[in-house]
């Protein structure tokens, strides 16, 4: 009987992902990775709103809004810009349609789509708690945001909105951080050329494996060009001192792509105010992530304040990465 149920469930899921047009305005929404160039951590997040149509797209959709009947922590928002790849990746914000209050906007990261087209998916990971209400997605370039005319989407822009799963880690959404209406700021890579250190420095393979190479701005995917590398040891770590306390938005971790990317699978990200006391904010699921291929690991930092960010393995291995970028307001 269970096998039969699973069989029919798989049929339903397959049908959901193959359907011609979808507006899911009430969770559970079925997430189809093939529709989207970015896969958030689905063990902690769920898709709560989606506008998707597989047919030929135009640009310049109408208003695109979603409603949350109770407070939710919005973790990720994506918009689709098929004809926008010539320009730079912009920002995404949310506006409460009743009060007009604007949240964000946040600088988006670009992800590749069909045929390797770069930066067609714009993704932000604000991890922001919003009270119940209806929110309009505010995309900084409405003229390149894609929609499908004359189908079920009603001219809404293609988009995906994820929220923190309720009761993950035993917490409820009512304990989430109340977002203050955000003041737009310039998101910059706070780690670039800052002081970096690591638990040990590899002496093999004839390269320069200094910690500073994690923040030298050089990222090619080849560890020999600009990556750092520790010895193999128990729980090796690398860290950067941002020089002052900052509100941190997210970090991008660029894996080496010439070899051995799986060694980063057990990594953990920790934050500190003083280099003495550390708080773990992220543990990777051992999947292999990319880097210069457009798929660095993005770690949401939820606006947390910190001065130092550390990457540490939870096992005995070599720790090496191409680059670590930490984004926040100056
Ligand atoms: Ca580098």
PDB file of C-alpha atoms and ligand atoms in Angstrom:
ATOM      1  CA  UNK A   1       0.000   0.000   0.000  1.00  0.00           C
ATOM      2  CA  UNK A   2       2.800   2.409   0.949  1.00  0.00           C
ATOM      3  CA  UNK A   3       4.514   1.714  -2.357  1.00  0.00           C
ATOM      4  CA  UNK A   4       1.283   2.496  -4.162  1.00  0.00           C
ATOM      5  CA  UNK A   5       0.857   5.759  -2.270  1.00  0.00           C
ATOM      6  CA  UNK A   6       4.436   6.799  -3.007  1.00  0.00           C
ATOM      7  CA  UNK A   7       3.876   5.928  -6.643  1.00  0.00           C
ATOM      8  CA  UNK A   8       0.835   8.176  -6.900  1.00  0.00           C
ATOM      9  CA  UNK A   9       2.606  10.926  -4.948  1.00  0.00           C
ATOM     10  CA  UNK A  10       5.442  10.818  -7.456  1.00  0.00           C
ATOM     11  CA  UNK A  11       2.936  11.061 -10.300  1.00  0.00           C
ATOM     12  CA  UNK A  12       1.373  14.138  -8.685  1.00  0.00           C
ATOM     13  CA  UNK A  13       4.777  15.764  -8.156  1.00  0.00           C
ATOM     14  CA  UNK A  14       5.809  14.997 -11.707  1.00  0.00           C
ATOM     15  CA  UNK A  15       2.607  16.537 -12.984  1.00  0.00           C
ATOM     16  CA  UNK A  16       3.167  19.648 -10.882  1.00  0.00           C
ATOM     17  CA  UNK A  17       6.608  20.145 -12.335  1.00  0.00           C
ATOM     18  CA  UNK A  18       5.499  19.512 -15.892  1.00  0.00           C
ATOM     19  CA  UNK A  19       2.449  21.719 -15.856  1.00  0.00           C
ATOM     20  CA  UNK A  20       2.265  24.489 -18.365  1.00  0.00           C
ATOM     21  CA  UNK A  21       1.534  27.376 -16.042  1.00  0.00           C
ATOM     22  CA  UNK A  22       1.591  27.816 -12.308  1.00  0.00           C
ATOM     23  CA  UNK A  23       0.660  30.482  -9.830  1.00  0.00           C
ATOM     24  CA  UNK A  24       0.973  29.043  -6.347  1.00  0.00           C
ATOM     25  CA  UNK A  25      -0.209  31.653  -3.886  1.00  0.00           C
ATOM     26  CA  UNK A  26      -0.699  29.407  -0.903  1.00  0.00           C
ATOM     27  CA  UNK A  27       1.755  26.854   0.431  1.00  0.00           C
ATOM     28  CA  UNK A  28       2.550  24.083   0.042  1.00  0.00           C
ATOM     29  CA  UNK A  29       3.926  24.977  -3.371  1.00  0.00           C
ATOM     30  CA  UNK A  30       5.924  22.346  -5.213  1.00  0.00           C
ATOM     31  CA  UNK A  31       9.486  23.418  -5.843  1.00  0.00           C
ATOM     32  CA  UNK A  32      10.796  22.269  -9.211  1.00  0.00           C
ATOM     33  CA  UNK A  33      14.563  22.870  -9.411  1.00  0.00           C
ATOM     34  CA  UNK A  34      14.361  22.872 -13.198  1.00  0.00           C
ATOM     35  CA  UNK A  35      12.302  26.053 -13.045  1.00  0.00           C
ATOM     36  CA  UNK A  36      14.891  27.984 -11.105  1.00  0.00           C
ATOM     37  CA  UNK A  37      18.653  28.425 -11.215  1.00  0.00           C
ATOM     38  CA  UNK A  38      19.102  28.456  -7.480  1.00  0.00           C
ATOM     39  CA  UNK A  39      18.218  25.808  -4.921  1.00  0.00           C
ATOM     40  CA  UNK A  40      17.848  27.030  -1.361  1.00  0.00           C
ATOM     41  CA  UNK A  41      18.212  24.724   1.615  1.00  0.00           C
ATOM     42  CA  UNK A  42      14.853  22.957   1.402  1.00  0.00           C
ATOM     43  CA  UNK A  43      15.322  21.303   4.791  1.00  0.00           C
ATOM     44  CA  UNK A  44      14.793  24.678   6.447  1.00  0.00           C
ATOM     45  CA  UNK A  45      12.802  26.590   3.828  1.00  0.00           C
ATOM     46  CA  UNK A  46       9.623  26.132   1.839  1.00  0.00           C
ATOM     47  CA  UNK A  47       8.296  27.701  -1.320  1.00  0.00           C
ATOM     48  CA  UNK A  48       5.305  29.878  -0.400  1.00  0.00           C
ATOM     49  CA  UNK A  49       4.699  31.758  -3.649  1.00  0.00           C
ATOM     50  CA  UNK A  50       5.542  31.050  -7.252  1.00  0.00           C
ATOM     51  CA  UNK A  51       4.659  32.546 -10.621  1.00  0.00           C
ATOM     52  CA  UNK A  52       5.917  30.418 -13.465  1.00  0.00           C
ATOM     53  CA  UNK A  53       5.022  29.799 -17.098  1.00  0.00           C
ATOM     54  CA  UNK A  54       7.252  27.767 -19.432  1.00  0.00           C
ATOM     55  CA  UNK A  55       6.139  29.466 -22.634  1.00  0.00           C
ATOM     56  CA  UNK A  56       7.949  32.341 -24.362  1.00  0.00           C
ATOM     57  CA  UNK A  57       8.355  35.323 -22.086  1.00  0.00           C
ATOM     58  CA  UNK A  58       8.061  39.057 -22.526  1.00  0.00           C
ATOM     59  CA  UNK A  59       9.488  41.730 -20.261  1.00  0.00           C
ATOM     60  CA  UNK A  60       7.772  44.250 -18.027  1.00  0.00           C
ATOM     61  CA  UNK A  61       5.165  42.427 -15.920  1.00  0.00           C
ATOM     62  CA  UNK A  62       2.327  43.946 -13.947  1.00  0.00           C
ATOM     63  CA  UNK A  63       2.282  44.185 -10.163  1.00  0.00           C
ATOM     64  CA  UNK A  64       3.335  40.938  -8.511  1.00  0.00           C
ATOM     65  CA  UNK A  65       2.223  40.449  -4.920  1.00  0.00           C
ATOM     66  CA  UNK A  66       1.796  37.678  -2.409  1.00  0.00           C
ATOM     67  CA  UNK A  67      -0.050  37.403   0.870  1.00  0.00           C
ATOM     68  CA  UNK A  68       1.106  35.840   4.108  1.00  0.00           C
ATOM     69  CA  UNK A  69      -1.836  35.213   6.440  1.00  0.00           C
ATOM     70  CA  UNK A  70       0.502  35.190   9.448  1.00  0.00           C
ATOM     71  CA  UNK A  71       3.996  36.442  10.141  1.00  0.00           C
ATOM     72  CA  UNK A  72       6.724  34.577   8.275  1.00  0.00           C
ATOM     73  CA  UNK A  73      10.487  34.819   7.917  1.00  0.00           C
ATOM     74  CA  UNK A  74      11.155  35.395   4.236  1.00  0.00           C
ATOM     75  CA  UNK A  75      14.431  33.693   3.392  1.00  0.00           C
ATOM     76  CA  UNK A  76      14.849  33.937  -0.381  1.00  0.00           C
ATOM     77  CA  UNK A  77      13.207  35.779  -3.267  1.00  0.00           C
ATOM     78  CA  UNK A  78      14.019  35.169  -6.913  1.00  0.00           C
ATOM     79  CA  UNK A  79      12.954  36.954 -10.107  1.00  0.00           C
ATOM     80  CA  UNK A  80      13.561  35.932 -13.701  1.00  0.00           C
ATOM     81  CA  UNK A  81      15.252  38.250 -16.215  1.00  0.00           C
ATOM     82  CA  UNK A  82      15.627  36.352 -19.475  1.00  0.00           C
ATOM     83  CA  UNK A  83      16.333  39.502 -21.502  1.00  0.00           C
ATOM     84  CA  UNK A  84      18.217  41.224 -18.702  1.00  0.00           C
ATOM     85  CA  UNK A  85      21.538  39.475 -18.975  1.00  0.00           C
ATOM     86  CA  UNK A  86      23.160  42.429 -20.717  1.00  0.00           C
ATOM     87  CA  UNK A  87      22.809  44.622 -17.664  1.00  0.00           C
ATOM     88  CA  UNK A  88      24.138  44.233 -14.162  1.00  0.00           C
ATOM     89  CA  UNK A  89      22.178  42.339 -11.544  1.00  0.00           C
ATOM     90  CA  UNK A  90      19.937  44.690  -9.577  1.00  0.00           C
ATOM     91  CA  UNK A  91      18.022  44.681  -6.318  1.00  0.00           C
ATOM     92  CA  UNK A  92      14.819  43.151  -4.997  1.00  0.00           C
ATOM     93  CA  UNK A  93      12.701  44.558  -2.190  1.00  0.00           C
ATOM     94  CA  UNK A  94       9.260  44.022  -0.686  1.00  0.00           C
ATOM     95  CA  UNK A  95       6.589  46.638  -0.103  1.00  0.00           C
ATOM     96  CA  UNK A  96       3.584  46.213   2.140  1.00  0.00           C
ATOM     97  CA  UNK A  97       0.745  47.233  -0.157  1.00  0.00           C
ATOM     98  CA  UNK A  98      -1.420  48.570   2.687  1.00  0.00           C
ATOM     99  CA  UNK A  99       1.107  50.614   4.640  1.00  0.00           C
ATOM    100  CA  UNK A 100       3.548  51.308   1.805  1.00  0.00           C
ATOM    101  CA  UNK A 101       6.414  50.247   4.078  1.00  0.00           C
ATOM    102  CA  UNK A 102       9.426  49.163   2.054  1.00  0.00           C
ATOM    103  CA  UNK A 103      11.689  46.305   3.170  1.00  0.00           C
ATOM    104  CA  UNK A 104      15.078  46.209   1.533  1.00  0.00           C
ATOM    105  CA  UNK A 105      15.892  46.480  -1.282  1.00  0.00           C
ATOM    106  CA  UNK A 106      18.637  43.906  -1.150  1.00  0.00           C
ATOM    107  CA  UNK A 107      21.395  43.422  -3.699  1.00  0.00           C
ATOM    108  CA  UNK A 108      20.655  40.295  -5.726  1.00  0.00           C
ATOM    109  CA  UNK A 109      23.076  37.632  -6.890  1.00  0.00           C
ATOM    110  CA  UNK A 110      22.822  36.368 -10.453  1.00  0.00           C
ATOM    111  CA  UNK A 111      22.424  32.711 -11.394  1.00  0.00           C
ATOM    112  CA  UNK A 112      22.583  31.090 -14.811  1.00  0.00           C
ATOM    113  CA  UNK A 113      19.534  29.782 -16.656  1.00  0.00           C
ATOM    114  CA  UNK A 114      18.797  27.876 -19.839  1.00  0.00           C
ATOM    115  CA  UNK A 115      21.632  27.443 -22.324  1.00  0.00           C
ATOM    116  CA  UNK A 116      24.051  28.816 -19.740  1.00  0.00           C
ATOM    117  CA  UNK A 117      22.651  32.340 -19.993  1.00  0.00           C
ATOM    118  CA  UNK A 118      24.245  34.274 -17.158  1.00  0.00           C
ATOM    119  CA  UNK A 119      22.484  36.237 -14.431  1.00  0.00           C
ATOM    120  CA  UNK A 120      18.952  35.474 -15.594  1.00  0.00           C
ATOM    121  CA  UNK A 121      17.817  34.512 -12.102  1.00  0.00           C
ATOM    122  CA  UNK A 122      18.149  37.302  -9.552  1.00  0.00           C
ATOM    123  CA  UNK A 123      18.117  36.008  -5.986  1.00  0.00           C
ATOM    124  CA  UNK A 124      18.192  37.750  -2.620  1.00  0.00           C
ATOM    125  CA  UNK A 125      18.287  36.006   0.752  1.00  0.00           C
ATOM    126  CA  UNK A 126      17.069  38.631   3.244  1.00  0.00           C
ATOM    127  CA  UNK A 127      15.997  36.243   6.006  1.00  0.00           C
ATOM    128  CA  UNK A 128      13.662  38.896   7.276  1.00  0.00           C
ATOM    129  CA  UNK A 129      10.580  38.457   9.482  1.00  0.00           C
ATOM    130  CA  UNK A 130       7.486  40.146   8.088  1.00  0.00           C
ATOM    131  CA  UNK A 131       4.118  40.544   9.761  1.00  0.00           C
ATOM    132  CA  UNK A 132       0.981  39.197   8.100  1.00  0.00           C
ATOM    133  CA  UNK A 133      -0.005  41.170   5.036  1.00  0.00           C
ATOM    134  CA  UNK A 134       0.238  41.501   1.288  1.00  0.00           C
ATOM    135  CA  UNK A 135       3.628  42.332  -0.161  1.00  0.00           C
ATOM    136  CA  UNK A 136       4.523  43.557  -3.614  1.00  0.00           C
ATOM    137  CA  UNK A 137       7.831  42.378  -5.032  1.00  0.00           C
ATOM    138  CA  UNK A 138       9.837  45.463  -5.989  1.00  0.00           C
ATOM    139  CA  UNK A 139      12.367  44.592  -8.676  1.00  0.00           C
ATOM    140  CA  UNK A 140      14.871  47.311  -9.580  1.00  0.00           C
ATOM    141  CA  UNK A 141      14.516  46.610 -13.280  1.00  0.00           C
ATOM    142  CA  UNK A 142      10.879  46.029 -14.115  1.00  0.00           C
ATOM    143  CA  UNK A 143      11.729  46.476 -17.810  1.00  0.00           C
ATOM    144  CA  UNK A 144      13.759  43.245 -17.937  1.00  0.00           C
ATOM    145  CA  UNK A 145      11.717  41.192 -15.443  1.00  0.00           C
ATOM    146  CA  UNK A 146      10.077  38.365 -17.388  1.00  0.00           C
ATOM    147  CA  UNK A 147       6.433  37.340 -17.525  1.00  0.00           C
ATOM    148  CA  UNK A 148       4.335  35.171 -19.801  1.00  0.00           C
ATOM    149  CA  UNK A 149       1.533  37.026 -21.600  1.00  0.00           C
ATOM    150  CA  UNK A 150      -1.894  35.475 -22.037  1.00  0.00           C
ATOM    151  CA  UNK A 151      -1.641  32.577 -19.664  1.00  0.00           C
ATOM    152  CA  UNK A 152      -2.646  31.807 -16.109  1.00  0.00           C
ATOM    153  CA  UNK A 153      -0.063  34.133 -14.581  1.00  0.00           C
ATOM    154  CA  UNK A 154      -2.160  37.216 -15.222  1.00  0.00           C
ATOM    155  CA  UNK A 155       0.901  39.219 -16.299  1.00  0.00           C
ATOM    156  CA  UNK A 156       2.603  38.763 -12.951  1.00  0.00           C
ATOM    157  CA  UNK A 157       6.393  38.491 -13.080  1.00  0.00           C
ATOM    158  CA  UNK A 158       8.031  35.097 -12.812  1.00  0.00           C
ATOM    159  CA  UNK A 159       9.200  34.760  -9.243  1.00  0.00           C
ATOM    160  CA  UNK A 160       9.821  32.445  -6.316  1.00  0.00           C
ATOM    161  CA  UNK A 161       9.420  33.343  -2.631  1.00  0.00           C
ATOM    162  CA  UNK A 162      10.703  31.052   0.104  1.00  0.00           C
ATOM    163  CA  UNK A 163      10.004  31.278   3.831  1.00  0.00           C
ATOM    164  CA  UNK A 164      11.586  29.616   6.803  1.00  0.00           C
ATOM    165  CA  UNK A 165       9.766  26.394   7.545  1.00  0.00           C
ATOM    166  CA  UNK A 166       7.675  26.779  10.633  1.00  0.00           C
ATOM    167  CA  UNK A 167       8.943  25.087  13.771  1.00  0.00           C
ATOM    168  CA  UNK A 168      12.375  24.368  12.316  1.00  0.00           C
ATOM    169  CA  UNK A 169      14.772  23.837  15.211  1.00  0.00           C
ATOM    170  CA  UNK A 170      11.808  23.928  17.548  1.00  0.00           C
ATOM    171  CA  UNK A 171      11.275  27.636  17.064  1.00  0.00           C
ATOM    172  CA  UNK A 172       8.129  29.279  15.833  1.00  0.00           C
ATOM    173  CA  UNK A 173       7.897  32.152  13.433  1.00  0.00           C
ATOM    174  CA  UNK A 174       6.574  34.390  16.194  1.00  0.00           C
ATOM    175  CA  UNK A 175      10.087  34.349  17.607  1.00  0.00           C
ATOM    176  CA  UNK A 176      11.570  35.620  14.367  1.00  0.00           C
ATOM    177  CA  UNK A 177      13.354  38.904  14.094  1.00  0.00           C
ATOM    178  CA  UNK A 178      10.990  41.803  13.489  1.00  0.00           C
ATOM    179  CA  UNK A 179      12.185  43.631  10.452  1.00  0.00           C
ATOM    180  CA  UNK A 180      12.571  47.343  10.703  1.00  0.00           C
ATOM    181  CA  UNK A 181      11.793  49.216   7.528  1.00  0.00           C
ATOM    182  CA  UNK A 182      15.121  49.040   5.853  1.00  0.00           C
ATOM    183  CA  UNK A 183      17.261  51.927   4.842  1.00  0.00           C
ATOM    184  CA  UNK A 184      18.731  51.125   1.452  1.00  0.00           C
ATOM    185  CA  UNK A 185      22.479  50.836   1.612  1.00  0.00           C
ATOM    186  CA  UNK A 186      25.277  49.914  -0.684  1.00  0.00           C
ATOM    187  CA  UNK A 187      26.051  46.230  -0.179  1.00  0.00           C
ATOM    188  CA  UNK A 188      29.781  45.765  -0.487  1.00  0.00           C
ATOM    189  CA  UNK A 189      32.225  42.912  -0.037  1.00  0.00           C
ATOM    190  CA  UNK A 190      33.526  43.843   3.396  1.00  0.00           C
ATOM    191  CA  UNK A 191      36.146  41.065   3.380  1.00  0.00           C
ATOM    192  CA  UNK A 192      38.132  42.187   0.339  1.00  0.00           C
ATOM    193  CA  UNK A 193      41.823  42.694   1.281  1.00  0.00           C
ATOM    194  CA  UNK A 194      41.068  42.505   5.010  1.00  0.00           C
ATOM    195  CA  UNK A 195      43.275  40.633   7.478  1.00  0.00           C
ATOM    196  CA  UNK A 196      42.876  36.864   7.078  1.00  0.00           C
ATOM    197  CA  UNK A 197      44.442  34.011   9.026  1.00  0.00           C
ATOM    198  CA  UNK A 198      44.178  30.235   9.129  1.00  0.00           C
ATOM    199  CA  UNK A 199      44.934  27.376  11.492  1.00  0.00           C
ATOM    200  CA  UNK A 200      47.867  26.152   9.375  1.00  0.00           C
ATOM    201  CA  UNK A 201      49.322  26.784   5.943  1.00  0.00           C
ATOM    202  CA  UNK A 202      50.027  23.918   3.568  1.00  0.00           C
ATOM    203  CA  UNK A 203      53.662  23.466   2.595  1.00  0.00           C
ATOM    204  CA  UNK A 204      53.192  20.946  -0.190  1.00  0.00           C
ATOM    205  CA  UNK A 205      52.504  21.304  -3.896  1.00  0.00           C
ATOM    206  CA  UNK A 206      54.860  24.243  -4.356  1.00  0.00           C
ATOM    207  CA  UNK A 207      52.214  26.906  -4.138  1.00  0.00           C
ATOM    208  CA  UNK A 208      51.605  29.987  -2.064  1.00  0.00           C
ATOM    209  CA  UNK A 209      48.715  28.964   0.156  1.00  0.00           C
ATOM    210  CA  UNK A 210      48.541  32.009   2.410  1.00  0.00           C
ATOM    211  CA  UNK A 211      45.266  32.889   4.148  1.00  0.00           C
ATOM    212  CA  UNK A 212      45.260  36.304   2.470  1.00  0.00           C
ATOM    213  CA  UNK A 213      44.492  34.612  -0.831  1.00  0.00           C
ATOM    214  CA  UNK A 214      40.946  34.013   0.413  1.00  0.00           C
ATOM    215  CA  UNK A 215      40.284  37.762   0.234  1.00  0.00           C
ATOM    216  CA  UNK A 216      42.590  38.854  -2.592  1.00  0.00           C
ATOM    217  CA  UNK A 217      39.783  39.273  -5.098  1.00  0.00           C
ATOM    218  CA  UNK A 218      41.353  36.624  -7.333  1.00  0.00           C
ATOM    219  CA  UNK A 219      38.974  33.805  -8.116  1.00  0.00           C
ATOM    220  CA  UNK A 220      39.406  31.629 -11.158  1.00  0.00           C
ATOM    221  CA  UNK A 221      38.365  28.214  -9.890  1.00  0.00           C
ATOM    222  CA  UNK A 222      41.992  27.067  -9.985  1.00  0.00           C
ATOM    223  CA  UNK A 223      43.392  26.913  -6.450  1.00  0.00           C
ATOM    224  CA  UNK A 224      46.908  27.655  -7.735  1.00  0.00           C
ATOM    225  CA  UNK A 225      45.799  31.094  -8.993  1.00  0.00           C
ATOM    226  CA  UNK A 226      44.401  32.545  -5.802  1.00  0.00           C
ATOM    227  CA  UNK A 227      43.228  30.124  -3.151  1.00  0.00           C
ATOM    228  CA  UNK A 228      44.239  29.442   0.426  1.00  0.00           C
ATOM    229  CA  UNK A 229      45.060  25.942   1.683  1.00  0.00           C
ATOM    230  CA  UNK A 230      45.633  24.530   5.166  1.00  0.00           C
ATOM    231  CA  UNK A 231      47.356  21.321   6.096  1.00  0.00           C
ATOM    232  CA  UNK A 232      45.231  18.275   6.746  1.00  0.00           C
ATOM    233  CA  UNK A 233      44.325  18.511  10.425  1.00  0.00           C
ATOM    234  CA  UNK A 234      41.395  18.152  12.761  1.00  0.00           C
ATOM    235  CA  UNK A 235      38.879  20.999  12.258  1.00  0.00           C
ATOM    236  CA  UNK A 236      41.064  23.318  10.186  1.00  0.00           C
ATOM    237  CA  UNK A 237      39.822  26.892  10.017  1.00  0.00           C
ATOM    238  CA  UNK A 238      40.238  30.094   8.018  1.00  0.00           C
ATOM    239  CA  UNK A 239      38.952  33.481   9.127  1.00  0.00           C
ATOM    240  CA  UNK A 240      38.777  37.128   8.140  1.00  0.00           C
ATOM    241  CA  UNK A 241      38.747  40.161  10.428  1.00  0.00           C
ATOM    242  CA  UNK A 242      36.498  42.794   8.889  1.00  0.00           C
ATOM    243  CA  UNK A 243      38.150  45.462  11.003  1.00  0.00           C
ATOM    244  CA  UNK A 244      34.974  46.651  12.712  1.00  0.00           C
ATOM    245  CA  UNK A 245      31.516  45.441  13.629  1.00  0.00           C
ATOM    246  CA  UNK A 246      29.161  45.312  10.662  1.00  0.00           C
ATOM    247  CA  UNK A 247      25.609  44.237   9.921  1.00  0.00           C
ATOM    248  CA  UNK A 248      26.218  41.207   7.723  1.00  0.00           C
ATOM    249  CA  UNK A 249      23.829  40.229   4.984  1.00  0.00           C
ATOM    250  CA  UNK A 250      25.351  37.123   3.413  1.00  0.00           C
ATOM    251  CA  UNK A 251      28.620  35.426   2.513  1.00  0.00           C
ATOM    252  CA  UNK A 252      29.632  33.849  -0.777  1.00  0.00           C
ATOM    253  CA  UNK A 253      32.077  30.940  -0.555  1.00  0.00           C
ATOM    254  CA  UNK A 254      33.854  30.094  -3.797  1.00  0.00           C
ATOM    255  CA  UNK A 255      35.002  26.495  -3.930  1.00  0.00           C
ATOM    256  CA  UNK A 256      38.024  25.390  -5.930  1.00  0.00           C
ATOM    257  CA  UNK A 257      36.946  23.762  -9.168  1.00  0.00           C
ATOM    258  CA  UNK A 258      40.136  22.132 -10.352  1.00  0.00           C
ATOM    259  CA  UNK A 259      39.888  19.278  -7.853  1.00  0.00           C
ATOM    260  CA  UNK A 260      38.652  18.106  -4.494  1.00  0.00           C
ATOM    261  CA  UNK A 261      35.591  20.325  -4.047  1.00  0.00           C
ATOM    262  CA  UNK A 262      34.039  17.683  -1.809  1.00  0.00           C
ATOM    263  CA  UNK A 263      36.550  18.497   0.931  1.00  0.00           C
ATOM    264  CA  UNK A 264      34.517  21.607   1.776  1.00  0.00           C
ATOM    265  CA  UNK A 265      31.429  19.484   2.417  1.00  0.00           C
ATOM    266  CA  UNK A 266      31.571  19.574   6.211  1.00  0.00           C
ATOM    267  CA  UNK A 267      32.221  23.276   6.541  1.00  0.00           C
ATOM    268  CA  UNK A 268      30.659  25.429   9.196  1.00  0.00           C
ATOM    269  CA  UNK A 269      30.452  29.222   9.279  1.00  0.00           C
ATOM    270  CA  UNK A 270      30.945  31.036  12.576  1.00  0.00           C
ATOM    271  CA  UNK A 271      30.782  34.695  13.592  1.00  0.00           C
ATOM    272  CA  UNK A 272      32.574  36.545  16.367  1.00  0.00           C
ATOM    273  CA  UNK A 273      32.760  40.020  17.817  1.00  0.00           C
ATOM    274  CA  UNK A 274      36.195  39.570  19.360  1.00  0.00           C
ATOM    275  CA  UNK A 275      37.913  36.472  17.936  1.00  0.00           C
ATOM    276  CA  UNK A 276      37.430  34.669  21.255  1.00  0.00           C
ATOM    277  CA  UNK A 277      33.766  33.753  21.425  1.00  0.00           C
ATOM    278  CA  UNK A 278      32.254  32.227  18.288  1.00  0.00           C
ATOM    279  CA  UNK A 279      28.688  31.581  17.232  1.00  0.00           C
ATOM    280  CA  UNK A 280      27.917  28.926  14.648  1.00  0.00           C
ATOM    281  CA  UNK A 281      25.491  30.273  12.047  1.00  0.00           C
ATOM    282  CA  UNK A 282      25.630  27.657   9.297  1.00  0.00           C
ATOM    283  CA  UNK A 283      26.552  24.010   8.773  1.00  0.00           C
ATOM    284  CA  UNK A 284      26.859  22.729   5.229  1.00  0.00           C
ATOM    285  CA  UNK A 285      25.060  19.552   4.185  1.00  0.00           C
ATOM    286  CA  UNK A 286      28.128  17.953   2.536  1.00  0.00           C
ATOM    287  CA  UNK A 287      26.878  18.603  -0.971  1.00  0.00           C
ATOM    288  CA  UNK A 288      29.475  19.887  -3.422  1.00  0.00           C
ATOM    289  CA  UNK A 289      29.088  23.554  -4.262  1.00  0.00           C
ATOM    290  CA  UNK A 290      30.703  25.604  -6.993  1.00  0.00           C
ATOM    291  CA  UNK A 291      32.296  28.981  -7.362  1.00  0.00           C
ATOM    292  CA  UNK A 292      33.277  30.733 -10.535  1.00  0.00           C
ATOM    293  CA  UNK A 293      30.784  28.554 -12.415  1.00  0.00           C
ATOM    294  CA  UNK A 294      28.107  30.855 -10.966  1.00  0.00           C
ATOM    295  CA  UNK A 295      27.205  28.576  -8.066  1.00  0.00           C
ATOM    296  CA  UNK A 296      29.189  29.661  -5.028  1.00  0.00           C
ATOM    297  CA  UNK A 297      27.730  28.688  -1.673  1.00  0.00           C
ATOM    298  CA  UNK A 298      25.569  31.528  -0.381  1.00  0.00           C
ATOM    299  CA  UNK A 299      25.224  31.677   3.385  1.00  0.00           C
ATOM    300  CA  UNK A 300      22.513  34.027   4.674  1.00  0.00           C
ATOM    301  CA  UNK A 301      23.714  35.970   7.709  1.00  0.00           C
ATOM    302  CA  UNK A 302      20.382  37.499   8.665  1.00  0.00           C
ATOM    303  CA  UNK A 303      21.679  40.997   9.403  1.00  0.00           C
ATOM    304  CA  UNK A 304      23.707  39.669  12.306  1.00  0.00           C
ATOM    305  CA  UNK A 305      26.418  41.921  13.672  1.00  0.00           C
ATOM    306  CA  UNK A 306      29.976  40.624  13.763  1.00  0.00           C
ATOM    307  CA  UNK A 307      33.583  41.616  13.189  1.00  0.00           C
ATOM    308  CA  UNK A 308      35.083  38.237  12.248  1.00  0.00           C
ATOM    309  CA  UNK A 309      33.826  35.414  10.040  1.00  0.00           C
ATOM    310  CA  UNK A 310      35.360  31.955  10.268  1.00  0.00           C
ATOM    311  CA  UNK A 311      35.023  28.926   7.999  1.00  0.00           C
ATOM    312  CA  UNK A 312      35.864  25.648   9.712  1.00  0.00           C
ATOM    313  CA  UNK A 313      35.622  21.978   8.774  1.00  0.00           C
ATOM    314  CA  UNK A 314      33.942  19.521  11.138  1.00  0.00           C
ATOM    315  CA  UNK A 315      36.388  16.736  10.419  1.00  0.00           C
ATOM    316  CA  UNK A 316      40.032  16.025   9.686  1.00  0.00           C
ATOM    317  CA  UNK A 317      40.804  17.241   6.191  1.00  0.00           C
ATOM    318  CA  UNK A 318      42.426  19.996   4.157  1.00  0.00           C
ATOM    319  CA  UNK A 319      40.523  23.287   4.094  1.00  0.00           C
ATOM    320  CA  UNK A 320      40.890  25.241   0.889  1.00  0.00           C
ATOM    321  CA  UNK A 321      38.733  27.738  -0.937  1.00  0.00           C
ATOM    322  CA  UNK A 322      39.162  30.080  -3.851  1.00  0.00           C
ATOM    323  CA  UNK A 323      37.629  33.173  -2.231  1.00  0.00           C
ATOM    324  CA  UNK A 324      35.321  34.247   0.600  1.00  0.00           C
ATOM    325  CA  UNK A 325      33.167  37.348   0.171  1.00  0.00           C
ATOM    326  CA  UNK A 326      31.186  38.835   3.040  1.00  0.00           C
ATOM    327  CA  UNK A 327      28.473  41.295   2.097  1.00  0.00           C
ATOM    328  CA  UNK A 328      26.940  43.943   4.307  1.00  0.00           C
ATOM    329  CA  UNK A 329      26.571  47.676   4.736  1.00  0.00           C
ATOM    330  CA  UNK A 330      29.699  49.756   5.220  1.00  0.00           C
TER     331      UNK A 330
HETATM  332 CA1  LIG B   1      41.286  34.339  -3.955  1.00  0.00          CA
END
